[in-house]
Amino acid sequence: MRRLTPVAATPEDGAASIKGFFGVFRYGRRALTLVWSTSPGLTLSLALLTLLAGLLPAGMAWVGAQIVDAVVAAIRAGDGDARHVLEYVAVEGLLVALLAAAQRGLSLCQSLLRAQLGQRVNVMILEKALTL
């Protein structure tokens, strides 16, 4: 049976892996330019919906904390007034609905942009093939 011996890592291996990591970003600008030129409206919508879908959970967490605080305050007051609690619950429901809508919008934008981009790349390939 053959034994494997460990190979010591050299400084060149570390530099190559870092170079490879940053090499991924080499064509990033070109890819973003291609996506933007395919459909600026969809690209902008995708960016804004992504931002919205990223911020809404933080707002939901804050409103959730306010609900807990309002419940504790209502219990301490002892008057049984739950109006503030219900207002926060309504806001939480609205935020949940907005998040669901943002996620649906993201899915729609991704699908449409994927289809348009695929068609655009195919046209670019065919145009290049005609020049050969």
PDB file of C-alpha atoms in Angstrom:
ATOM      1  CA  MET A   1       0.000   0.000   0.000  1.00  0.00           C
ATOM      2  CA  ARG A   2       1.318   3.384  -0.943  1.00  0.00           C
ATOM      3  CA  ARG A   3       1.663   6.045   1.723  1.00  0.00           C
ATOM      4  CA  LEU A   4       0.992   9.653   1.051  1.00  0.00           C
ATOM      5  CA  THR A   5       3.434  12.076   2.519  1.00  0.00           C
ATOM      6  CA  PRO A   6       2.331  15.598   3.345  1.00  0.00           C
ATOM      7  CA  VAL A   7       3.757  18.318   1.168  1.00  0.00           C
ATOM      8  CA  ALA A   8       4.760  21.527   2.873  1.00  0.00           C
ATOM      9  CA  ALA A   9       3.035  24.621   1.598  1.00  0.00           C
ATOM     10  CA  THR A  10       5.339  27.088  -0.062  1.00  0.00           C
ATOM     11  CA  PRO A  11       4.926  30.861  -0.152  1.00  0.00           C
ATOM     12  CA  GLU A  12       4.305  30.569  -3.892  1.00  0.00           C
ATOM     13  CA  ASP A  13       1.223  28.405  -3.204  1.00  0.00           C
ATOM     14  CA  GLY A  14      -0.267  31.107  -0.978  1.00  0.00           C
ATOM     15  CA  ALA A  15       0.427  33.804  -3.539  1.00  0.00           C
ATOM     16  CA  ALA A  16      -1.108  31.689  -6.299  1.00  0.00           C
ATOM     17  CA  SER A  17      -4.271  31.072  -4.312  1.00  0.00           C
ATOM     18  CA  ILE A  18      -4.621  34.784  -3.514  1.00  0.00           C
ATOM     19  CA  LYS A  19      -3.960  35.648  -7.143  1.00  0.00           C
ATOM     20  CA  GLY A  20      -6.554  33.082  -8.183  1.00  0.00           C
ATOM     21  CA  PHE A  21      -9.062  34.513  -5.722  1.00  0.00           C
ATOM     22  CA  PHE A  22      -8.685  38.028  -7.058  1.00  0.00           C
ATOM     23  CA  GLY A  23      -8.552  36.717 -10.629  1.00  0.00           C
ATOM     24  CA  VAL A  24     -12.258  35.983 -10.317  1.00  0.00           C
ATOM     25  CA  PHE A  25     -12.910  39.727 -10.262  1.00  0.00           C
ATOM     26  CA  ARG A  26     -10.882  40.383 -13.385  1.00  0.00           C
ATOM     27  CA  TYR A  27     -13.886  40.215 -15.698  1.00  0.00           C
ATOM     28  CA  GLY A  28     -16.424  41.552 -13.228  1.00  0.00           C
ATOM     29  CA  ARG A  29     -16.625  45.004 -14.762  1.00  0.00           C
ATOM     30  CA  ARG A  30     -17.019  43.566 -18.224  1.00  0.00           C
ATOM     31  CA  ALA A  31     -19.778  41.221 -17.039  1.00  0.00           C
ATOM     32  CA  LEU A  32     -21.622  44.049 -15.295  1.00  0.00           C
ATOM     33  CA  THR A  33     -21.344  46.163 -18.444  1.00  0.00           C
ATOM     34  CA  LEU A  34     -22.847  43.319 -20.473  1.00  0.00           C
ATOM     35  CA  VAL A  35     -25.718  42.891 -18.002  1.00  0.00           C
ATOM     36  CA  TRP A  36     -26.351  46.654 -17.861  1.00  0.00           C
ATOM     37  CA  SER A  37     -26.321  47.011 -21.654  1.00  0.00           C
ATOM     38  CA  THR A  38     -28.742  44.091 -21.962  1.00  0.00           C
ATOM     39  CA  SER A  39     -31.410  45.747 -19.800  1.00  0.00           C
ATOM     40  CA  PRO A  40     -30.620  48.783 -17.659  1.00  0.00           C
ATOM     41  CA  GLY A  41     -34.139  48.862 -16.219  1.00  0.00           C
ATOM     42  CA  LEU A  42     -34.080  45.245 -15.090  1.00  0.00           C
ATOM     43  CA  THR A  43     -30.552  45.620 -13.735  1.00  0.00           C
ATOM     44  CA  LEU A  44     -31.538  48.665 -11.699  1.00  0.00           C
ATOM     45  CA  SER A  45     -34.722  46.939 -10.501  1.00  0.00           C
ATOM     46  CA  LEU A  46     -32.698  43.921  -9.465  1.00  0.00           C
ATOM     47  CA  ALA A  47     -30.276  46.102  -7.504  1.00  0.00           C
ATOM     48  CA  LEU A  48     -33.018  48.078  -5.742  1.00  0.00           C
ATOM     49  CA  LEU A  49     -35.066  44.999  -4.887  1.00  0.00           C
ATOM     50  CA  THR A  50     -31.943  43.289  -3.542  1.00  0.00           C
ATOM     51  CA  LEU A  51     -31.255  46.297  -1.330  1.00  0.00           C
ATOM     52  CA  LEU A  52     -34.869  46.370  -0.143  1.00  0.00           C
ATOM     53  CA  ALA A  53     -34.922  42.624   0.557  1.00  0.00           C
ATOM     54  CA  GLY A  54     -31.713  43.037   2.538  1.00  0.00           C
ATOM     55  CA  LEU A  55     -32.966  45.926   4.668  1.00  0.00           C
ATOM     56  CA  LEU A  56     -36.476  44.686   5.429  1.00  0.00           C
ATOM     57  CA  PRO A  57     -35.420  41.894   7.839  1.00  0.00           C
ATOM     58  CA  ALA A  58     -33.624  44.480   9.982  1.00  0.00           C
ATOM     59  CA  GLY A  59     -36.788  46.573  10.078  1.00  0.00           C
ATOM     60  CA  MET A  60     -38.809  43.484  10.963  1.00  0.00           C
ATOM     61  CA  ALA A  61     -36.467  42.696  13.835  1.00  0.00           C
ATOM     62  CA  TRP A  62     -36.750  46.249  15.153  1.00  0.00           C
ATOM     63  CA  VAL A  63     -40.552  46.196  14.949  1.00  0.00           C
ATOM     64  CA  GLY A  64     -40.532  42.795  16.661  1.00  0.00           C
ATOM     65  CA  ALA A  65     -38.558  44.297  19.534  1.00  0.00           C
ATOM     66  CA  GLN A  66     -41.067  47.170  19.698  1.00  0.00           C
ATOM     67  CA  ILE A  67     -43.911  44.653  19.902  1.00  0.00           C
ATOM     68  CA  VAL A  68     -42.274  42.975  22.881  1.00  0.00           C
ATOM     69  CA  ASP A  69     -41.661  46.350  24.551  1.00  0.00           C
ATOM     70  CA  ALA A  70     -45.280  47.410  23.936  1.00  0.00           C
ATOM     71  CA  VAL A  71     -46.600  44.154  25.415  1.00  0.00           C
ATOM     72  CA  VAL A  72     -44.429  44.583  28.507  1.00  0.00           C
ATOM     73  CA  ALA A  73     -45.549  48.224  28.852  1.00  0.00           C
ATOM     74  CA  ALA A  74     -49.228  47.229  28.499  1.00  0.00           C
ATOM     75  CA  ILE A  75     -48.840  44.548  31.166  1.00  0.00           C
ATOM     76  CA  ARG A  76     -47.102  46.963  33.531  1.00  0.00           C
ATOM     77  CA  ALA A  77     -49.751  49.643  32.975  1.00  0.00           C
ATOM     78  CA  GLY A  78     -52.440  47.125  33.804  1.00  0.00           C
ATOM     79  CA  ASP A  79     -55.086  49.002  31.835  1.00  0.00           C
ATOM     80  CA  GLY A  80     -55.367  46.364  29.109  1.00  0.00           C
ATOM     81  CA  ASP A  81     -54.795  48.941  26.336  1.00  0.00           C
ATOM     82  CA  ALA A  82     -53.285  46.937  23.496  1.00  0.00           C
ATOM     83  CA  ARG A  83     -53.644  49.609  20.804  1.00  0.00           C
ATOM     84  CA  HIS A  84     -49.898  50.196  20.493  1.00  0.00           C
ATOM     85  CA  VAL A  85     -49.256  46.466  20.313  1.00  0.00           C
ATOM     86  CA  LEU A  86     -51.769  46.067  17.502  1.00  0.00           C
ATOM     87  CA  GLU A  87     -50.261  48.989  15.620  1.00  0.00           C
ATOM     88  CA  TYR A  88     -46.824  47.372  15.769  1.00  0.00           C
ATOM     89  CA  VAL A  89     -48.282  44.014  14.738  1.00  0.00           C
ATOM     90  CA  ALA A  90     -49.897  45.703  11.712  1.00  0.00           C
ATOM     91  CA  VAL A  91     -46.573  47.307  10.773  1.00  0.00           C
ATOM     92  CA  GLU A  92     -44.855  43.927  11.146  1.00  0.00           C
ATOM     93  CA  GLY A  93     -47.451  42.370   8.848  1.00  0.00           C
ATOM     94  CA  LEU A  94     -46.883  45.112   6.307  1.00  0.00           C
ATOM     95  CA  LEU A  95     -43.117  44.537   6.418  1.00  0.00           C
ATOM     96  CA  VAL A  96     -43.608  40.787   5.951  1.00  0.00           C
ATOM     97  CA  ALA A  97     -45.831  41.472   2.920  1.00  0.00           C
ATOM     98  CA  LEU A  98     -43.247  43.894   1.510  1.00  0.00           C
ATOM     99  CA  LEU A  99     -40.498  41.316   1.943  1.00  0.00           C
ATOM    100  CA  ALA A 100     -42.566  38.673   0.155  1.00  0.00           C
ATOM    101  CA  ALA A 101     -43.272  41.130  -2.677  1.00  0.00           C
ATOM    102  CA  ALA A 102     -39.585  42.078  -2.912  1.00  0.00           C
ATOM    103  CA  GLN A 103     -38.594  38.414  -3.116  1.00  0.00           C
ATOM    104  CA  ARG A 104     -41.181  37.783  -5.842  1.00  0.00           C
ATOM    105  CA  GLY A 105     -39.940  40.834  -7.705  1.00  0.00           C
ATOM    106  CA  LEU A 106     -36.348  39.637  -7.398  1.00  0.00           C
ATOM    107  CA  SER A 107     -37.279  36.249  -8.782  1.00  0.00           C
ATOM    108  CA  LEU A 108     -39.122  37.848 -11.702  1.00  0.00           C
ATOM    109  CA  CYS A 109     -36.261  40.252 -12.491  1.00  0.00           C
ATOM    110  CA  GLN A 110     -33.702  37.447 -12.331  1.00  0.00           C
ATOM    111  CA  SER A 111     -35.728  35.248 -14.683  1.00  0.00           C
ATOM    112  CA  LEU A 112     -36.323  38.025 -17.208  1.00  0.00           C
ATOM    113  CA  LEU A 113     -32.736  39.227 -17.102  1.00  0.00           C
ATOM    114  CA  ARG A 114     -31.426  35.653 -17.413  1.00  0.00           C
ATOM    115  CA  ALA A 115     -33.547  35.088 -20.542  1.00  0.00           C
ATOM    116  CA  GLN A 116     -32.551  38.401 -22.135  1.00  0.00           C
ATOM    117  CA  LEU A 117     -28.901  37.902 -21.295  1.00  0.00           C
ATOM    118  CA  GLY A 118     -28.913  34.379 -22.720  1.00  0.00           C
ATOM    119  CA  GLN A 119     -30.426  35.655 -25.932  1.00  0.00           C
ATOM    120  CA  ARG A 120     -27.931  38.506 -26.104  1.00  0.00           C
ATOM    121  CA  VAL A 121     -24.948  36.190 -25.601  1.00  0.00           C
ATOM    122  CA  ASN A 122     -26.265  33.828 -28.294  1.00  0.00           C
ATOM    123  CA  VAL A 123     -26.569  36.744 -30.726  1.00  0.00           C
ATOM    124  CA  MET A 124     -23.024  37.838 -29.867  1.00  0.00           C
ATOM    125  CA  ILE A 125     -21.739  34.301 -30.515  1.00  0.00           C
ATOM    126  CA  LEU A 126     -23.530  34.100 -33.850  1.00  0.00           C
ATOM    127  CA  GLU A 127     -22.246  37.530 -34.908  1.00  0.00           C
ATOM    128  CA  LYS A 128     -18.706  36.455 -34.052  1.00  0.00           C
ATOM    129  CA  ALA A 129     -19.172  33.204 -35.951  1.00  0.00           C
ATOM    130  CA  LEU A 130     -20.196  35.150 -39.058  1.00  0.00           C
ATOM    131  CA  THR A 131     -16.899  37.040 -39.001  1.00  0.00           C
ATOM    132  CA  LEU A 132     -14.797  33.862 -39.066  1.00  0.00           C
TER     133      LEU A 132
END
